[in-house]
Coordinates of C-alpha atoms in Angstrom, one line a residue:
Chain A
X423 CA 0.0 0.0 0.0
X424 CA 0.8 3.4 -0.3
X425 CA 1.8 5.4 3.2
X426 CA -2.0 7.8 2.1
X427 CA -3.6 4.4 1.8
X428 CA -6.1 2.8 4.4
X429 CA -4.8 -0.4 6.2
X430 CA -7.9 -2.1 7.5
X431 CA -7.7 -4.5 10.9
X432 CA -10.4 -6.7 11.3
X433 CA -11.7 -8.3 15.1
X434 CA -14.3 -9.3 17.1
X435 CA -15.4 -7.7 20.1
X436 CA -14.8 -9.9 23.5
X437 CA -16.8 -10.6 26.0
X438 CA -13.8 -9.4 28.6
X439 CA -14.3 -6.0 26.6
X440 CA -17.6 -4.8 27.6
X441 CA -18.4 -3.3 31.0
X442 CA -21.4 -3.1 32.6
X443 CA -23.3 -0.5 30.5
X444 CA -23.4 -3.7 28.2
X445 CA -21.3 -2.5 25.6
X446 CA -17.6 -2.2 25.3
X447 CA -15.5 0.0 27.6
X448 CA -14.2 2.6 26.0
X449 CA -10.7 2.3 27.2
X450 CA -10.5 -0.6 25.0
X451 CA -10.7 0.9 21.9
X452 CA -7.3 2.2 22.4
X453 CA -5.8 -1.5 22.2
X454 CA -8.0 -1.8 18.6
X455 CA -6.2 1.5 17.1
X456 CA -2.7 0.2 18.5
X457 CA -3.5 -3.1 16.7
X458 CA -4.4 -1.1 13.6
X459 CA -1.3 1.3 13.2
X460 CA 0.7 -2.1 13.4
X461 CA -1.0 -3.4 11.1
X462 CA -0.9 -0.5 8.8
X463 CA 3.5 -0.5 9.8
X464 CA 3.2 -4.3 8.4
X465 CA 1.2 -3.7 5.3
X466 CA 4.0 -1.1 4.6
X467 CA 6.5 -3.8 4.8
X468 CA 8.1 -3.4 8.5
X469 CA 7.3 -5.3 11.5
X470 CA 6.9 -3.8 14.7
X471 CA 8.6 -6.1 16.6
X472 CA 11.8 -5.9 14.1
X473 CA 11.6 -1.8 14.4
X474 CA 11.9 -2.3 18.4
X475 CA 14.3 -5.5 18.8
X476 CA 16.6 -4.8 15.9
X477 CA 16.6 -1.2 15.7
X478 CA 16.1 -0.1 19.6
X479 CA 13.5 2.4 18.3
X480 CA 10.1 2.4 19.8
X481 CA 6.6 4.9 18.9
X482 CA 6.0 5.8 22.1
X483 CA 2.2 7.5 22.5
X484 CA 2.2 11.3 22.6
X485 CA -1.7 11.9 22.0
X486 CA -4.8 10.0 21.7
X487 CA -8.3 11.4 21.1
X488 CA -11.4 9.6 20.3
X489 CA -15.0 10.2 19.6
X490 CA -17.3 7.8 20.5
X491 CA -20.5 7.4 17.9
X492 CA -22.1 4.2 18.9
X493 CA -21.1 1.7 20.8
X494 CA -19.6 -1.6 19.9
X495 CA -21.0 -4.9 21.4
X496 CA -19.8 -8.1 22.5
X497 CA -19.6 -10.7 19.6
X498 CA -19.4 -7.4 16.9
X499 CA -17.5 -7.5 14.2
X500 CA -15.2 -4.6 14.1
X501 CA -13.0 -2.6 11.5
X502 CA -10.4 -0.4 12.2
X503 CA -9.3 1.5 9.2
X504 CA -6.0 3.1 9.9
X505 CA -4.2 5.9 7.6
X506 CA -1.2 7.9 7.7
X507 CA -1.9 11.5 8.9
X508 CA 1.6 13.4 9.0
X509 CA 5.2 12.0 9.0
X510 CA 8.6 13.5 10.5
X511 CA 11.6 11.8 11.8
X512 CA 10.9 12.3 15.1
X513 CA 6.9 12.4 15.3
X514 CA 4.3 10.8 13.4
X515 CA 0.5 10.9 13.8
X516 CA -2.1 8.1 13.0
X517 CA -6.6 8.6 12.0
X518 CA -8.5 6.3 12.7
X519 CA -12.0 4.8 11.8
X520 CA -13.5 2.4 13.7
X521 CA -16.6 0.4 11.9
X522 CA -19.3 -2.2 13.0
X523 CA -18.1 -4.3 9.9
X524 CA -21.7 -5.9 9.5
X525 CA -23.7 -2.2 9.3
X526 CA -21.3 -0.2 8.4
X527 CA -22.0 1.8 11.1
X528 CA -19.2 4.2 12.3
X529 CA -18.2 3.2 15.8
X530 CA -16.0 5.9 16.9
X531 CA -13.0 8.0 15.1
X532 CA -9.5 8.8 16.6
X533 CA -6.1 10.3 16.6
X534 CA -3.1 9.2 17.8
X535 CA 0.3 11.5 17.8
X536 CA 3.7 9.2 18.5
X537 CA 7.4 10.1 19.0
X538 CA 10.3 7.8 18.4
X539 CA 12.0 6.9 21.3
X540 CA 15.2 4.7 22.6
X541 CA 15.4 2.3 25.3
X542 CA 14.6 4.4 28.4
X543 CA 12.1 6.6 26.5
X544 CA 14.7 9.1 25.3
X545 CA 13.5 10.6 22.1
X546 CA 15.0 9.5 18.9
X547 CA 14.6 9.8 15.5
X548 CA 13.6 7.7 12.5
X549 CA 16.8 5.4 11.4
X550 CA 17.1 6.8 7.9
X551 CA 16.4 3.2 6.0
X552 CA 12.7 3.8 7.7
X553 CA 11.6 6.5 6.2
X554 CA 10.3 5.4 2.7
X555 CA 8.0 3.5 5.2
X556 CA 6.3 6.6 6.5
X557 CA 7.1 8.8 3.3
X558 CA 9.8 11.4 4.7
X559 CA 11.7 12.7 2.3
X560 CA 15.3 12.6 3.1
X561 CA 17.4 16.2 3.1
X562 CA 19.8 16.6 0.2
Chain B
X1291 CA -16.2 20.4 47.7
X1292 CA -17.5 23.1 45.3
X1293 CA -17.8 22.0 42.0
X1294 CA -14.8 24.4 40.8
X1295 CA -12.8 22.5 43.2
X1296 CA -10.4 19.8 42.1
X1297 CA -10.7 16.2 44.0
X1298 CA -7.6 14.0 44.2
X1299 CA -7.7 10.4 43.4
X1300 CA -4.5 8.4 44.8
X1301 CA -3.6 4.7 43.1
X1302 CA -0.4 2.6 42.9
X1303 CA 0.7 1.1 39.4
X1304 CA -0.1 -2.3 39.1
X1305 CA 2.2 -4.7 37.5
X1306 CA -0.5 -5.5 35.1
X1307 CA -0.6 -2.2 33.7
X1308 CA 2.8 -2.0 32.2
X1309 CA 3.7 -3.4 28.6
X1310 CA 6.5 -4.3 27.0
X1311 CA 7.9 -0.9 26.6
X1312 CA 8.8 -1.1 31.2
X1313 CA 5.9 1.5 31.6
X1314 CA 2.0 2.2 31.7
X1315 CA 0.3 1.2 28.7
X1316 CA -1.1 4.1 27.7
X1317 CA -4.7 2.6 27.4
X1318 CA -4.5 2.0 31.4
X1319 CA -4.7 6.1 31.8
X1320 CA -8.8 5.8 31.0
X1321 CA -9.5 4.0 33.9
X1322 CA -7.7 6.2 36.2
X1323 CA -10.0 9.1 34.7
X1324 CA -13.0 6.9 34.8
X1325 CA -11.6 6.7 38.8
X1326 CA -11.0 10.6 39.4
X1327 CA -14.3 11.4 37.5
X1328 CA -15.8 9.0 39.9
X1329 CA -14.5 10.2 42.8
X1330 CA -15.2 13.5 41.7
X1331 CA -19.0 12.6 41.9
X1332 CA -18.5 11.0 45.0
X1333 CA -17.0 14.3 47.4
X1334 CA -20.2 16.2 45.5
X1335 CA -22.6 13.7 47.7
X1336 CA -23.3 11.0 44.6
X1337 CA -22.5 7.4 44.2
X1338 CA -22.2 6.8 41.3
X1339 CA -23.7 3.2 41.5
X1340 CA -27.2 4.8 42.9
X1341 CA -27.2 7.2 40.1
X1342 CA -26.9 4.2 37.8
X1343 CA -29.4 2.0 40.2
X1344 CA -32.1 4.2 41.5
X1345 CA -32.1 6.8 38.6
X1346 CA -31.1 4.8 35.6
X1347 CA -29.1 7.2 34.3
X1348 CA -25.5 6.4 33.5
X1349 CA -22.8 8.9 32.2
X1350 CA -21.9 7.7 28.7
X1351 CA -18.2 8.9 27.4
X1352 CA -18.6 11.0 24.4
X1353 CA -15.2 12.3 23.7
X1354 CA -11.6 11.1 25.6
X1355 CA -8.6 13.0 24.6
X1356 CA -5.3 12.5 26.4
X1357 CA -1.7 14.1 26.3
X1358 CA 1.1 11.6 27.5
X1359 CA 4.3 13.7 29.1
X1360 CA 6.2 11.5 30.9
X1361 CA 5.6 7.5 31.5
X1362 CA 4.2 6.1 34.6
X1363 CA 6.5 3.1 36.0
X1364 CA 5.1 -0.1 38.1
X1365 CA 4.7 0.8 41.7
X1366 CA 4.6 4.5 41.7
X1367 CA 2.2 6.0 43.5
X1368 CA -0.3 8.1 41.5
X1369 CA -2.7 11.3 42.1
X1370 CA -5.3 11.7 39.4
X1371 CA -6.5 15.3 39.8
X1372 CA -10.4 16.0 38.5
X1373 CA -12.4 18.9 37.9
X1374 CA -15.5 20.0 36.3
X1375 CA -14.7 22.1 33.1
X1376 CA -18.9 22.3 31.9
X1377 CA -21.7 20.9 32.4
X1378 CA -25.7 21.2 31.2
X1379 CA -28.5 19.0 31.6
X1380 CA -27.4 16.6 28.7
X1381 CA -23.6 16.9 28.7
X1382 CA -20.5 17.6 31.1
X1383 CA -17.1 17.8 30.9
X1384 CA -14.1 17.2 33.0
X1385 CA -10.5 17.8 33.2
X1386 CA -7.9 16.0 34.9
X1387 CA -4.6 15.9 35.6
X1388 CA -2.1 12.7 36.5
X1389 CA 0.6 13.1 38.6
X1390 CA 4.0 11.0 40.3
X1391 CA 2.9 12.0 44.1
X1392 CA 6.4 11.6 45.0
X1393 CA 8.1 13.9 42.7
X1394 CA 4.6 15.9 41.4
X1395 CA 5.7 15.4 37.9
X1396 CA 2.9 15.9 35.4
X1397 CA 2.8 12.3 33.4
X1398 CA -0.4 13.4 31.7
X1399 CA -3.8 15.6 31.0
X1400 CA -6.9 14.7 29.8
X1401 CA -10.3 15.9 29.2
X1402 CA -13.1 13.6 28.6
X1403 CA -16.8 14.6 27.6
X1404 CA -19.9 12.3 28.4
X1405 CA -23.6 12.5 27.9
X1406 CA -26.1 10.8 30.5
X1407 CA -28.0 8.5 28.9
X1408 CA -30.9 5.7 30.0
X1409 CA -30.5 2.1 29.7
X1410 CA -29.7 1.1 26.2
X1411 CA -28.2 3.8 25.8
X1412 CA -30.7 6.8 24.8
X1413 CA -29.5 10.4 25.1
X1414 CA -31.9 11.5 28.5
X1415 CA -31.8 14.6 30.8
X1416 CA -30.0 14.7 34.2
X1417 CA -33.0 14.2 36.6
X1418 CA -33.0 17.9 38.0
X1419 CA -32.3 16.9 42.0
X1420 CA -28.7 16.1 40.7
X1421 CA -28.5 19.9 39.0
X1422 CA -27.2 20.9 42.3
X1423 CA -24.1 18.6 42.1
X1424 CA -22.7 19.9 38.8
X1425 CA -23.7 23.3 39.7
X1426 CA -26.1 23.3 36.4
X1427 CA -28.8 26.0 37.3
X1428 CA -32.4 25.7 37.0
X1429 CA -34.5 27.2 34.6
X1430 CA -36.8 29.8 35.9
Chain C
X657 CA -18.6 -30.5 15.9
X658 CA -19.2 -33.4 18.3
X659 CA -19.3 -32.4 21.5
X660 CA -16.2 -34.7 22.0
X661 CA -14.1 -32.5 19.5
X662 CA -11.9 -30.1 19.7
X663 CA -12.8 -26.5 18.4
X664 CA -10.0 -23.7 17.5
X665 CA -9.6 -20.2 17.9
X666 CA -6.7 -18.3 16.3
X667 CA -5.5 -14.3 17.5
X668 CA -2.6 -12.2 17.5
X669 CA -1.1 -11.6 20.6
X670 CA -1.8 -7.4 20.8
X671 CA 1.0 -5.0 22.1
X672 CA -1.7 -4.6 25.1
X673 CA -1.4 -8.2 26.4
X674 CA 2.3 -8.0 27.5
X675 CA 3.7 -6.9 30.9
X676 CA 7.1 -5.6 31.3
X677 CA 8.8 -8.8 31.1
X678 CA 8.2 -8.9 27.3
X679 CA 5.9 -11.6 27.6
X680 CA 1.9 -11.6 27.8
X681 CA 0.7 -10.8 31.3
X682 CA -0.7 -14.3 33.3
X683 CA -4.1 -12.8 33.5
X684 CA -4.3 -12.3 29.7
X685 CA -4.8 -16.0 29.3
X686 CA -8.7 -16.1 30.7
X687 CA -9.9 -14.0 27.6
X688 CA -8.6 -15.9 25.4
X689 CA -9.7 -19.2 27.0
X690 CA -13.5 -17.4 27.2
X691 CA -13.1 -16.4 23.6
X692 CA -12.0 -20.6 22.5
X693 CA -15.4 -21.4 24.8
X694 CA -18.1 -19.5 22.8
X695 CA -16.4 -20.1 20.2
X696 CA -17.4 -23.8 21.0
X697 CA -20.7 -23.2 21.9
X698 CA -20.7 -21.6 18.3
X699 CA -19.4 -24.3 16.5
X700 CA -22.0 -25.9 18.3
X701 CA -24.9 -23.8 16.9
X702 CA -25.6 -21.7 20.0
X703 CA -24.6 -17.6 19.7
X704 CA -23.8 -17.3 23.3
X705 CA -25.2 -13.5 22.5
X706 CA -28.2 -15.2 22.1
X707 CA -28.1 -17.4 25.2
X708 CA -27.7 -14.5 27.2
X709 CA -30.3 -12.1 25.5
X710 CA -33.4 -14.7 24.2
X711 CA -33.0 -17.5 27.2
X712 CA -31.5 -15.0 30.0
X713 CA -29.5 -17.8 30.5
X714 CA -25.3 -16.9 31.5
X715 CA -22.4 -18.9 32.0
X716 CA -20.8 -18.0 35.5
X717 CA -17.3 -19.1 35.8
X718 CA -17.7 -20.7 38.9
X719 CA -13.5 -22.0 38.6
X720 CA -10.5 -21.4 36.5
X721 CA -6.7 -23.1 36.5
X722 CA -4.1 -22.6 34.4
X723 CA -0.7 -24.2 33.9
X724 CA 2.2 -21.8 32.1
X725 CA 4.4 -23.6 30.2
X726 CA 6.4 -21.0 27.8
X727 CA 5.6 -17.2 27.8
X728 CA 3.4 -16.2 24.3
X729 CA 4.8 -12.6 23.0
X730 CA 4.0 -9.8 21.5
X731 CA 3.1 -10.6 17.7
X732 CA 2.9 -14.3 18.6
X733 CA 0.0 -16.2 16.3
X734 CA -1.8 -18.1 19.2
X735 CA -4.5 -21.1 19.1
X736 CA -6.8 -22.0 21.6
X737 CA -7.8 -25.5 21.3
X738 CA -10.7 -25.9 23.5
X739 CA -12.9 -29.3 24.4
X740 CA -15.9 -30.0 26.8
X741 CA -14.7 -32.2 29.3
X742 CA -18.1 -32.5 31.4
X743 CA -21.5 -31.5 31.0
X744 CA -24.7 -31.2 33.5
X745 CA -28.1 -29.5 33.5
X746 CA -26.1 -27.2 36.0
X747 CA -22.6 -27.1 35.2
X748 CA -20.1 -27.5 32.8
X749 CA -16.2 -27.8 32.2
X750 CA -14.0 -26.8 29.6
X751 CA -10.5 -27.9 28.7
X752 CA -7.9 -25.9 26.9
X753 CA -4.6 -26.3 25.3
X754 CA -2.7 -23.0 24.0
X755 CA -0.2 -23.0 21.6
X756 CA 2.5 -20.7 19.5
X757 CA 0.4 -21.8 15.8
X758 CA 3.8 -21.4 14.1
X759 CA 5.9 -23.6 16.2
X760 CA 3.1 -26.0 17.9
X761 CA 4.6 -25.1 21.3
X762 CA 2.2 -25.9 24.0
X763 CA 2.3 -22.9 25.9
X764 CA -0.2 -23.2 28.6
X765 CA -3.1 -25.5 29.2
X766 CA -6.1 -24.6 31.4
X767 CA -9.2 -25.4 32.6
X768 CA -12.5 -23.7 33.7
X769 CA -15.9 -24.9 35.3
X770 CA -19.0 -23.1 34.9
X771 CA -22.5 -22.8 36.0
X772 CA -25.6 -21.8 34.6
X773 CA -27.2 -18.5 36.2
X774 CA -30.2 -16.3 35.5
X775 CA -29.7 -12.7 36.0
X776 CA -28.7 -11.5 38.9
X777 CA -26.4 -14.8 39.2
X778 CA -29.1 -16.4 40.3
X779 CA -28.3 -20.6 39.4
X780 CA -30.4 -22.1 36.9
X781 CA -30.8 -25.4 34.6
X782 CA -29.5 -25.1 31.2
X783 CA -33.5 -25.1 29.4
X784 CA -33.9 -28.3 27.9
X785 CA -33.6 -27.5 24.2
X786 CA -29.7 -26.5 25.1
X787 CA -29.4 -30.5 25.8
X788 CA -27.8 -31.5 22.7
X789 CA -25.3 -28.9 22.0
X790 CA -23.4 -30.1 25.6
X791 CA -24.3 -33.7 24.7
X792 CA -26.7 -33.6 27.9
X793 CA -29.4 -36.7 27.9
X794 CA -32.6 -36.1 29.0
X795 CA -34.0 -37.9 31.4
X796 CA -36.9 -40.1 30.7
Chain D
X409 CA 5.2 -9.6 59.8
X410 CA 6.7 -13.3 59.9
X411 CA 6.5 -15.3 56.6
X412 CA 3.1 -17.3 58.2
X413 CA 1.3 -14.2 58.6
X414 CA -1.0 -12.9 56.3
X415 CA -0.6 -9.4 54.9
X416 CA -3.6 -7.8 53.6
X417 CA -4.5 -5.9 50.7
X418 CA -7.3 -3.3 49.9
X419 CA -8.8 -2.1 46.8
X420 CA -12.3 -0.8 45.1
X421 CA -13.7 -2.1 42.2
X422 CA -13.0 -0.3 39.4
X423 CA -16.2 0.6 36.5
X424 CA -13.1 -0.7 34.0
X425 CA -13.4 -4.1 36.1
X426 CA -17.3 -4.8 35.4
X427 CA -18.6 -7.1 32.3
X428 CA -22.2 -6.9 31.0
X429 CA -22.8 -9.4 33.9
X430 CA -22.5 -6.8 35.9
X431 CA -20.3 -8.1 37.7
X432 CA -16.3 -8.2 37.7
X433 CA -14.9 -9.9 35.1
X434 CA -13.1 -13.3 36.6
X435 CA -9.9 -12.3 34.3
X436 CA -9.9 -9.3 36.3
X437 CA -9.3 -11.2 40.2
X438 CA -5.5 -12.3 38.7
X439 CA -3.9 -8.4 39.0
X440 CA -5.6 -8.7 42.5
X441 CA -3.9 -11.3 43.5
X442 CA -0.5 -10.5 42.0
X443 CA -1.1 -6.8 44.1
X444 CA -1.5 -9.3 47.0
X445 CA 1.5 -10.8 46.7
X446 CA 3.8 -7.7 46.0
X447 CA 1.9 -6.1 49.3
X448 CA 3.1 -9.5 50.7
X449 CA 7.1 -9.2 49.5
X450 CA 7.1 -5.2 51.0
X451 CA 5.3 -6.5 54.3
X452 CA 8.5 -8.6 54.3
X453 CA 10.8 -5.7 53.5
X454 CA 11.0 -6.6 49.8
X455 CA 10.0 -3.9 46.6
X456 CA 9.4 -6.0 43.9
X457 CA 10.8 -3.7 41.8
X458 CA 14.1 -4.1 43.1
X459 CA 14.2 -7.5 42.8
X460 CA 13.7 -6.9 39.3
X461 CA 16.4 -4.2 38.8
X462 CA 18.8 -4.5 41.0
X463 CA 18.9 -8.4 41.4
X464 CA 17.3 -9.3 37.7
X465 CA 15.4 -11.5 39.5
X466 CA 11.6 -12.2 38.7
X467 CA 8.7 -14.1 39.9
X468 CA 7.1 -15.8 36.5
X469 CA 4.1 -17.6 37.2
X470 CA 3.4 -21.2 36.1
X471 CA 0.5 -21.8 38.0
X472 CA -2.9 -20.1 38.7
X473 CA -6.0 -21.7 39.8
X474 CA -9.3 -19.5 41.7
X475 CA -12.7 -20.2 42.7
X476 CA -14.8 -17.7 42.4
X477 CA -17.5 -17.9 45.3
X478 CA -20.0 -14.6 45.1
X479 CA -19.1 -12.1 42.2
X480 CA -17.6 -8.8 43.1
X481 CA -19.4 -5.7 42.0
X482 CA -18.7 -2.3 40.7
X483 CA -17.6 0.0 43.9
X484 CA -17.1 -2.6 46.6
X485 CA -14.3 -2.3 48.8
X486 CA -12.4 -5.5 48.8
X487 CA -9.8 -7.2 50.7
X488 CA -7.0 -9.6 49.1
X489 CA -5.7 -12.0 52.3
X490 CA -2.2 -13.2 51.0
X491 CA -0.1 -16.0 52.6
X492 CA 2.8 -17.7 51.8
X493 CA 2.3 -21.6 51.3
X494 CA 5.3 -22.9 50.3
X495 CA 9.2 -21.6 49.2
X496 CA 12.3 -23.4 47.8
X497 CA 15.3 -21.3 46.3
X498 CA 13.4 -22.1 43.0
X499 CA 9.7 -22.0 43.5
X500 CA 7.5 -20.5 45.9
X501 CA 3.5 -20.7 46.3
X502 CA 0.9 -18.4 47.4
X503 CA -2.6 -18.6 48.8
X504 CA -5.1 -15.7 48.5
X505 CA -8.6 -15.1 49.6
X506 CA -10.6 -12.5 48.4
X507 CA -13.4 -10.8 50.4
X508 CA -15.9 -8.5 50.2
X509 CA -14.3 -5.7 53.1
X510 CA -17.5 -4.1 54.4
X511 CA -19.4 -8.0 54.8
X512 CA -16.6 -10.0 55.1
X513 CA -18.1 -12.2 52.3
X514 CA -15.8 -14.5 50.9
X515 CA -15.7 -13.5 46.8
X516 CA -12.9 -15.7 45.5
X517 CA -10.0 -17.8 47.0
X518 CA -6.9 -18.9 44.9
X519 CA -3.5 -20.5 44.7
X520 CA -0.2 -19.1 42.4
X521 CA 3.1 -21.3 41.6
X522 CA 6.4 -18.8 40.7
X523 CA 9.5 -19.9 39.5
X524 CA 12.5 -17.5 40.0
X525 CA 13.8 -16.6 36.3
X526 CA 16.4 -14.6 35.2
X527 CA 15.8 -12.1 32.5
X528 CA 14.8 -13.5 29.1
X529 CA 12.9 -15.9 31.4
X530 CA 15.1 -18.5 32.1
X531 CA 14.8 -20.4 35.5
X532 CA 17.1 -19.3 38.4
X533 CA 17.9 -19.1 42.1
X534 CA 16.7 -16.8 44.2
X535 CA 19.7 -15.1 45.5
X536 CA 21.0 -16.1 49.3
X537 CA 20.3 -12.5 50.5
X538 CA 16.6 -13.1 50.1
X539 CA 16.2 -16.7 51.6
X540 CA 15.1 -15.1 55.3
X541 CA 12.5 -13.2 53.3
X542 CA 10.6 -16.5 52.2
X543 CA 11.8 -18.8 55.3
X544 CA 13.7 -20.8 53.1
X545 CA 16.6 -22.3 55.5
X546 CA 20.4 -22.0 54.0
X547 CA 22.0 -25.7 54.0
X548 CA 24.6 -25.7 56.0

């Protein structure tokens, strides 16, 4: 895919995710866009868990915002549709939509912001071989 | 407390809120807002569980947005501080903010939005005898 | 499926599920192991949605145990292999057997008993037309 | 305390801790008990996170097993009852029972198995200087 392109995650809701209100928590969609901008880092061609064992670099969470439209209920099928927003070599920032797959029916919409970080949380940038991944240009 | 007033919410970090990354996940924040927004109702003279029980209305998050500025670690002790930005009959809004209590760094801020809703989830009215408690006037 | 055979449930260990030692927190194991049970129920023919909403009949875990054998990680394709080991009017037990799906490696196995409650956790008999999915006889 | 005695831990239900049963979710007792038995290594004059640090020793779990009597609810205060059972330089077991703190209902009891490991999770020793901490008697 292209880094403007959509990377769609597919799941279903789990019974451990709802709360009492009888529909999911809304804590939990946080761990559904964090599935989804992996997935979209893997449909670009790099593995998450290569970028932080081999490289030492990590996207640590800066921001998160969400809007909640309808809530999502146990045994739902659910799409996250993840796209790039904005790319630099120290930050990048993630939309997302979130989807009943069945209805159609938008579920909630986010934002995340992220910077790169070391071990230890320092902040890092990019490693230069990364950034066709998130389209930075590099300097001349 | 008045309901300009700011309560304090005190937790430790559990060892099953960190991830791989040695700190707070940063989906583990919501609860600890949920908690402070909670506890917030609570030194304003309502439970939230009655309000859910006897009145069947139940505060339905609309909006979360959260700014991360410095990680939480396993075991440090935690002060979630929560105030009342807005609120009307159909919506209110709070503000918090998440400290170490040791050293008072700020490890993040947040806002969330919520409407009260009956069971099932149908936008409703704040029955007026709770006005009092977010300081939501009465119409003559 | 028989009720004697074993149904499978595949997932993706999330970012979410791990704990600071790099591997998935112990407690992250009972979702899945629910998850592998309705999906039994649903290889079965019974929605468990629909248990809960038409019959108002639930599943109370009434006992869980779990044996760790090798930690599942982040990224980790995971199969739950879940069978009924016992069936009554009143309760039933579930057996499961979780495993990397890329190596085979057993990585924990578990077990959980269950009863039947109305709401309100109230106990209650499985209704009779539930029988034959658990392979219960009816008595003459 | 001695290494007999019980050391007690006390929480409140969190609305993050519910499921649409209304009750808390049973996956949701195993960070209870794991508080109860870091609350039990500080009664002894152990922070688990130094054993983790400066040792790079950690307590993996291999075994978990709770039954869950009367369901915990939103709000309740609770007390986790922790108590060692058994310790060898490699191993060591732990007993927990989980009550309701204002009734003194019993909610859930359970049993945990640890094995020392190094990091990367690889079995070890706990380290002489902790033996007096568990009751485990040097050989001479």
């Amino acid at each position: 895919v292209s880094q403007q392109e959509t990377v769609e995650t597919r799941l279903k809701v789990r019974y451990a995710e709802t709360d009492q209100m009888a529909v999911v928590h809304h804590g939990n969609y946080l761990p559904w866009m964090e599935m989804g901008r992996l997935d979209w880092c893997r449909a670009r061609g790099v593995r998450y868990r290569d970028l932080e064992e081999r490289d030492g670099v990590q996207l640590a969470v800066a921001e998160v915002s969400v809007r909640y439209h309808t809530p999502a209920r146990f045994d739902d099928e659910i799409v996250v549709a993840t796209r790039l927003k904005l790319a630099h070599p120290r930050l990048v920032r993630f939309l997302y939509e979130i989807r009943n797959a069945e209805t159609g029916d938008l579920l909630a919409s986010g934002e995340t912001a992220h910077i790169f970080v070391a071990p230890g949380m320092k902040p890092a940038r990019l490693p230069e071989r990364y950034f066709g991944v998130f389209g930075i240009r590099k300097r001349e």
